[in-house]
Amino acid sequence: MGRIIAIANQKGGVGKTTTAINLSACLAEIGQKVLTIDIDPQGNTTSGLGVDKNATENNVYDLLLGECEIKECIIKTEIDNQYLVASNVNLAGAEIELIGIEEKEYILRKQVSKVADQYDFIIIDCPPSLNMLTVNALTAANTVLVPIQCEYYALEGLSQLIHTIELVQERLNPDLEIEGVVFTMYDARTNLSLQVVENVKGYLHQNIYKTIIPRNVRLAEAPSHGLPINLYDPRSAGAESYRLLAQEVLHKGETEWQ
Ligand SMILES: Nc1ncnc2c1ncn2[C@@H]1O[C@H](COP(=O)(O)OP(=O)(O)O)[C@@H](O)[C@H]1O
Ligand SMILES: [Mg+2]
């Protein structure tokens, strides 16, 4: 069975999508078969993996509304071992359209379970809110990976996220665990980044990855070329860091958590 990891944090701009794209692609690069599911109406994971978000026959919106089966919306990307369920702006209306639908929290879970044995990893990129889309992702997942941006307000909203995870554990998915916390956009030139890392470590009693993702302009440029960082600039600091993160995720359980 593939490991199903939701990448969640209701704050926008913390590096969820960048992590979804590049963790997926770096796992694929080392021979893991990866299905990435974009469940954010912005569709940036879709375009970042080189797929035209407005040209797919079926996407995650059709899937959630029961208009197709997951097999009908999985796309083989141009990247070896990398598959995708795409998203686009249509998904923004899904939450309202799902009102009154029975067991709507379980739609993604039921669909993902049909293909989970065909992949090593299923990575779900969540939208920047704790809405029904994120709840679907958390209900489908085995674990949640939380990116935290190294900035002053890093801790803001984290207790809300943890509360939501606990509610999902109680009511929808008792086996859900926190995979780990990864720091993103670390700027070695400032003391602030270092302080944030120390603060969060003191506050959060969660697994924290040793790998810290640096602020790296190549990571910001890569999506406009429709490429993950390991293909766009394989020798960049961004590529190196996401490769290390992929190794840590792959060898989960063997890591000594800090
Ligand atoms: N490590 C990084 N270095 C430089 N820019 C980054 C890095 N991580 C993310 N970004 C940029 O920051 C912005 C927000 O990142 P994104 O991954 O889209 O966040 P989220 O999905 O949480 O909203 C994007 O423009 C992205 O390219
Ligand atoms: Mg995003």
CSV table of C-alpha atoms and ligand atoms in Angstrom, one decimal:
chain,number,residue,atom,x,y,z
A,1,MET,CA,0.0,0.0,0.0
A,2,GLY,CA,1.3,3.4,-0.9
A,3,ARG,CA,1.8,6.0,1.9
A,4,ILE,CA,-0.7,8.8,1.6
A,5,ILE,CA,0.6,12.1,2.8
A,6,ALA,CA,-1.4,15.3,2.9
A,7,ILE,CA,0.6,18.6,2.8
A,8,ALA,CA,-1.4,21.0,4.9
A,9,ASN,CA,-1.2,24.4,6.6
A,10,GLN,CA,-4.1,26.8,6.3
A,11,LYS,CA,-1.7,29.7,5.9
A,12,GLY,CA,-1.1,30.7,2.3
A,13,GLY,CA,2.4,31.1,1.0
A,14,VAL,CA,4.2,28.8,3.4
A,15,GLY,CA,5.5,26.4,0.8
A,16,LYS,CA,2.9,23.7,0.6
A,17,THR,CA,2.7,23.6,-3.2
A,18,THR,CA,6.5,24.0,-3.6
A,19,THR,CA,6.9,21.1,-1.2
A,20,ALA,CA,4.2,19.0,-2.9
A,21,ILE,CA,5.8,19.4,-6.4
A,22,ASN,CA,9.4,18.9,-5.4
A,23,LEU,CA,9.0,16.2,-2.7
A,24,SER,CA,6.9,14.3,-5.2
A,25,ALA,CA,9.4,14.7,-8.0
A,26,CYS,CA,12.4,13.9,-5.8
A,27,LEU,CA,10.7,10.7,-4.7
A,28,ALA,CA,9.9,9.9,-8.3
A,29,GLU,CA,13.6,10.6,-9.2
A,30,ILE,CA,14.7,7.8,-6.8
A,31,GLY,CA,12.4,5.3,-8.4
A,32,GLN,CA,9.3,5.7,-6.2
A,33,LYS,CA,6.0,5.6,-8.1
A,34,VAL,CA,4.2,8.8,-7.1
A,35,LEU,CA,0.7,10.0,-7.5
A,36,THR,CA,0.3,13.7,-6.6
A,37,ILE,CA,-3.3,15.0,-6.1
A,38,ASP,CA,-3.8,18.7,-6.4
A,39,ILE,CA,-6.8,19.7,-4.3
A,40,ASP,CA,-6.2,23.5,-4.4
A,41,PRO,CA,-8.4,25.4,-6.9
A,42,GLN,CA,-5.3,27.5,-7.7
A,43,GLY,CA,-4.0,24.5,-9.6
A,44,ASN,CA,-0.3,25.5,-9.0
A,45,THR,CA,0.8,21.9,-8.4
A,46,THR,CA,-0.8,20.9,-11.6
A,47,SER,CA,1.0,23.5,-13.7
A,48,GLY,CA,4.2,23.1,-11.7
A,49,LEU,CA,4.3,19.5,-12.8
A,50,GLY,CA,4.0,20.6,-16.4
A,51,VAL,CA,0.3,19.9,-16.9
A,52,ASP,CA,-2.0,22.5,-18.5
A,53,LYS,CA,-4.7,22.8,-15.8
A,54,ASN,CA,-7.4,23.9,-18.3
A,55,ALA,CA,-6.8,21.1,-20.8
A,56,THR,CA,-7.5,18.0,-18.7
A,57,GLU,CA,-10.5,15.8,-19.5
A,58,ASN,CA,-11.3,15.1,-15.9
A,59,ASN,CA,-9.9,16.6,-12.7
A,60,VAL,CA,-10.3,16.5,-9.0
A,61,TYR,CA,-13.5,18.6,-9.2
A,62,ASP,CA,-15.2,15.9,-11.3
A,63,LEU,CA,-13.8,13.3,-8.9
A,64,LEU,CA,-15.3,15.0,-5.8
A,65,LEU,CA,-18.6,15.5,-7.5
A,66,GLY,CA,-18.8,11.9,-8.4
A,67,GLU,CA,-18.7,12.5,-12.1
A,68,CYS,CA,-15.7,10.2,-12.7
A,69,GLU,CA,-13.6,7.5,-11.1
A,70,ILE,CA,-10.1,8.2,-9.9
A,71,LYS,CA,-8.7,6.0,-12.7
A,72,GLU,CA,-10.3,8.3,-15.2
A,73,CYS,CA,-8.6,11.4,-13.9
A,74,ILE,CA,-5.0,10.2,-13.3
A,75,ILE,CA,-2.6,11.7,-15.8
A,76,LYS,CA,0.9,10.4,-16.5
A,77,THR,CA,3.1,13.5,-16.5
A,78,GLU,CA,6.2,13.9,-18.6
A,79,ILE,CA,8.3,13.1,-15.5
A,80,ASP,CA,9.2,9.4,-15.0
A,81,ASN,CA,7.2,7.7,-12.2
A,82,GLN,CA,5.2,10.9,-11.7
A,83,TYR,CA,1.4,10.8,-12.0
A,84,LEU,CA,-1.1,13.5,-11.2
A,85,VAL,CA,-4.8,14.2,-10.5
A,86,ALA,CA,-5.1,17.8,-11.7
A,87,SER,CA,-7.1,20.7,-10.4
A,88,ASN,CA,-8.3,24.1,-11.7
A,89,VAL,CA,-10.4,27.0,-10.6
A,90,ASN,CA,-13.7,25.0,-11.0
A,91,LEU,CA,-12.8,23.4,-7.7
A,92,ALA,CA,-13.5,26.6,-5.9
A,93,GLY,CA,-17.3,25.9,-6.2
A,94,ALA,CA,-17.1,22.3,-5.0
A,95,GLU,CA,-17.6,23.1,-1.4
A,96,ILE,CA,-21.0,24.5,-1.9
A,97,GLU,CA,-21.9,21.9,-4.5
A,98,LEU,CA,-21.1,19.2,-1.9
A,99,ILE,CA,-23.6,20.6,0.7
A,100,GLY,CA,-26.1,17.9,1.5
A,101,ILE,CA,-24.1,15.1,-0.2
A,102,GLU,CA,-23.9,12.1,2.1
A,103,GLU,CA,-20.5,11.2,3.6
A,104,LYS,CA,-18.9,14.1,1.7
A,105,GLU,CA,-15.8,14.0,4.0
A,106,TYR,CA,-14.9,10.5,2.7
A,107,ILE,CA,-15.2,11.0,-1.1
A,108,LEU,CA,-11.4,11.4,-1.7
A,109,ARG,CA,-10.6,8.6,0.8
A,110,LYS,CA,-12.9,6.1,-1.0
A,111,GLN,CA,-11.4,7.0,-4.4
A,112,VAL,CA,-7.8,7.0,-3.3
A,113,SER,CA,-8.2,3.6,-1.6
A,114,LYS,CA,-9.0,2.2,-5.1
A,115,VAL,CA,-5.5,2.9,-6.4
A,116,ALA,CA,-3.3,3.2,-3.3
A,117,ASP,CA,-1.8,-0.2,-3.9
A,118,GLN,CA,-0.5,0.9,-7.3
A,119,TYR,CA,1.7,3.7,-6.0
A,120,ASP,CA,4.5,4.0,-3.4
A,121,PHE,CA,3.5,7.5,-2.4
A,122,ILE,CA,0.3,9.6,-2.8
A,123,ILE,CA,1.0,13.2,-2.0
A,124,ILE,CA,-2.0,15.6,-1.6
A,125,ASP,CA,-1.5,19.3,-1.9
A,126,CYS,CA,-4.1,21.1,0.3
A,127,PRO,CA,-5.6,24.6,-0.2
A,128,PRO,CA,-4.8,27.4,2.2
A,129,SER,CA,-7.9,26.9,4.4
A,130,LEU,CA,-9.4,24.3,6.7
A,131,ASN,CA,-12.4,23.7,4.5
A,132,MET,CA,-14.1,20.6,3.2
A,133,LEU,CA,-11.3,20.1,0.6
A,134,THR,CA,-8.7,20.0,3.3
A,135,VAL,CA,-10.9,17.7,5.4
A,136,ASN,CA,-11.2,15.4,2.5
A,137,ALA,CA,-7.5,15.3,2.2
A,138,LEU,CA,-6.9,14.7,5.9
A,139,THR,CA,-9.6,11.9,5.9
A,140,ALA,CA,-7.9,10.2,2.9
A,141,ALA,CA,-4.3,10.5,4.3
A,142,ASN,CA,-2.2,8.3,6.6
A,143,THR,CA,-0.1,11.3,7.7
A,144,VAL,CA,0.0,15.1,7.4
A,145,LEU,CA,3.2,16.9,6.5
A,146,VAL,CA,3.2,20.6,7.7
A,147,PRO,CA,5.4,23.1,6.0
A,148,ILE,CA,6.2,26.1,8.3
A,149,GLN,CA,7.7,29.3,6.8
A,150,CYS,CA,10.6,30.7,8.7
A,151,GLU,CA,9.0,34.1,9.4
A,152,TYR,CA,7.8,36.0,12.4
A,153,TYR,CA,4.2,34.8,12.4
A,154,ALA,CA,5.2,31.1,11.9
A,155,LEU,CA,3.4,29.9,15.0
A,156,GLU,CA,0.2,31.8,14.3
A,157,GLY,CA,-2.6,29.4,13.3
A,158,LEU,CA,-0.7,26.3,14.1
A,159,SER,CA,-2.9,25.5,17.1
A,160,GLN,CA,-5.9,25.8,14.8
A,161,LEU,CA,-4.3,23.3,12.4
A,162,ILE,CA,-3.5,20.9,15.2
A,163,HIS,CA,-7.1,21.2,16.5
A,164,THR,CA,-8.5,20.4,13.1
A,165,ILE,CA,-6.2,17.4,12.8
A,166,GLU,CA,-7.4,16.2,16.2
A,167,LEU,CA,-11.0,16.6,15.2
A,168,VAL,CA,-10.4,14.6,12.0
A,169,GLN,CA,-8.7,11.9,14.2
A,170,GLU,CA,-11.6,11.7,16.5
A,171,ARG,CA,-14.4,11.7,14.0
A,172,LEU,CA,-13.2,10.7,10.5
A,173,ASN,CA,-9.8,9.1,10.4
A,174,PRO,CA,-8.6,7.7,13.8
A,175,ASP,CA,-5.3,6.5,12.2
A,176,LEU,CA,-4.2,9.9,11.0
A,177,GLU,CA,-0.7,10.9,12.2
A,178,ILE,CA,1.5,13.9,11.9
A,179,GLU,CA,4.3,12.9,9.5
A,180,GLY,CA,6.4,15.8,10.4
A,181,VAL,CA,7.1,19.5,10.2
A,182,VAL,CA,9.4,21.0,7.6
A,183,PHE,CA,10.8,24.5,7.8
A,184,THR,CA,10.8,26.4,4.5
A,185,MET,CA,12.2,29.6,3.0
A,186,TYR,CA,15.1,29.6,5.6
A,187,ASP,CA,17.3,32.6,5.1
A,188,ALA,CA,20.7,31.9,6.6
A,189,ARG,CA,21.5,35.6,6.5
A,190,THR,CA,19.0,36.6,9.1
A,191,ASN,CA,18.8,35.7,12.8
A,192,LEU,CA,15.1,35.6,12.5
A,193,SER,CA,15.0,32.3,10.6
A,194,LEU,CA,17.1,30.7,13.2
A,195,GLN,CA,15.0,32.1,16.0
A,196,VAL,CA,11.8,30.9,14.3
A,197,VAL,CA,13.2,27.4,14.0
A,198,GLU,CA,14.2,27.4,17.7
A,199,ASN,CA,10.8,28.8,18.8
A,200,VAL,CA,8.8,26.3,16.9
A,201,LYS,CA,10.9,23.4,18.1
A,202,GLY,CA,10.3,24.6,21.7
A,203,TYR,CA,6.5,24.9,21.1
A,204,LEU,CA,5.7,22.0,18.9
A,205,HIS,CA,6.2,18.5,20.2
A,206,GLN,CA,6.2,17.0,16.7
A,207,ASN,CA,8.6,15.4,14.5
A,208,ILE,CA,10.7,18.0,12.8
A,209,TYR,CA,12.7,17.1,9.7
A,210,LYS,CA,16.5,17.7,9.9
A,211,THR,CA,16.3,19.0,6.3
A,212,ILE,CA,15.5,22.7,6.2
A,213,ILE,CA,14.4,24.2,2.9
A,214,PRO,CA,16.4,27.4,2.1
A,215,ARG,CA,15.0,30.4,0.4
A,216,ASN,CA,16.2,29.8,-3.1
A,217,VAL,CA,15.1,31.8,-6.1
A,218,ARG,CA,15.4,28.8,-8.4
A,219,LEU,CA,12.5,27.2,-6.4
A,220,ALA,CA,10.4,30.2,-7.2
A,221,GLU,CA,11.3,30.2,-10.9
A,222,ALA,CA,10.9,26.5,-11.6
A,223,PRO,CA,7.0,26.5,-11.8
A,224,SER,CA,6.9,29.0,-14.6
A,225,HIS,CA,8.8,26.4,-16.7
A,226,GLY,CA,6.4,23.6,-15.6
A,227,LEU,CA,9.3,21.8,-14.1
A,228,PRO,CA,10.2,20.5,-10.6
A,229,ILE,CA,13.4,21.8,-9.2
A,230,ASN,CA,15.4,18.6,-9.7
A,231,LEU,CA,14.8,19.0,-13.4
A,232,TYR,CA,14.9,22.8,-13.7
A,233,ASP,CA,18.2,23.2,-11.8
A,234,PRO,CA,19.4,19.9,-10.5
A,235,ARG,CA,22.4,21.4,-8.8
A,236,SER,CA,20.6,24.3,-7.0
A,237,ALA,CA,20.4,24.5,-3.2
A,238,GLY,CA,16.7,24.0,-3.6
A,239,ALA,CA,17.1,20.8,-5.5
A,240,GLU,CA,19.6,19.5,-3.0
A,241,SER,CA,17.3,20.2,0.0
A,242,TYR,CA,14.2,18.6,-1.5
A,243,ARG,CA,16.3,15.5,-2.4
A,244,LEU,CA,17.4,15.3,1.2
A,245,LEU,CA,13.8,15.8,2.4
A,246,ALA,CA,12.7,13.0,0.0
A,247,GLN,CA,15.3,10.7,1.6
A,248,GLU,CA,14.1,11.5,5.1
A,249,VAL,CA,10.4,10.9,4.1
A,250,LEU,CA,11.4,7.6,2.4
A,251,HIS,CA,13.3,6.4,5.4
A,252,LYS,CA,10.7,7.4,7.9
A,253,GLY,CA,11.1,5.4,11.1
A,254,GLU,CA,14.9,5.2,10.7
A,255,THR,CA,15.2,9.0,11.3
A,256,GLU,CA,16.2,10.2,14.8
A,257,TRP,CA,13.8,13.0,15.3
A,258,GLN,CA,15.3,16.2,16.8
B,1,LIG,N1,12.2,27.8,-0.5
B,1,LIG,C1,11.7,28.8,-1.3
B,1,LIG,N2,12.5,29.7,-1.8
B,1,LIG,C2,12.0,30.7,-2.6
B,1,LIG,N3,10.8,30.9,-2.9
B,1,LIG,C3,9.9,30.0,-2.4
B,1,LIG,C4,10.3,28.9,-1.6
B,1,LIG,N4,9.2,28.1,-1.3
B,1,LIG,C5,8.2,28.7,-1.9
B,1,LIG,N5,8.5,29.8,-2.5
B,1,LIG,C6,7.7,30.8,-3.3
B,1,LIG,O1,6.8,31.3,-2.3
B,1,LIG,C7,5.5,31.4,-2.9
B,1,LIG,C8,4.5,30.6,-2.0
B,1,LIG,O2,4.9,29.3,-2.0
B,1,LIG,P1,3.8,28.1,-2.2
B,1,LIG,O3,4.6,26.8,-2.3
B,1,LIG,O4,2.9,28.4,-3.4
B,1,LIG,O5,3.0,28.2,-0.9
B,1,LIG,P2,1.5,27.7,-0.5
B,1,LIG,O6,1.2,26.5,-1.4
B,1,LIG,O7,1.7,27.3,1.0
B,1,LIG,O8,0.6,28.8,-0.7
B,1,LIG,C9,5.6,30.9,-4.3
B,1,LIG,O9,5.7,32.0,-5.1
B,1,LIG,C10,6.8,30.1,-4.3
B,1,LIG,O10,7.4,30.0,-5.6
B,2,MG,MG,-0.4,26.1,-2.5
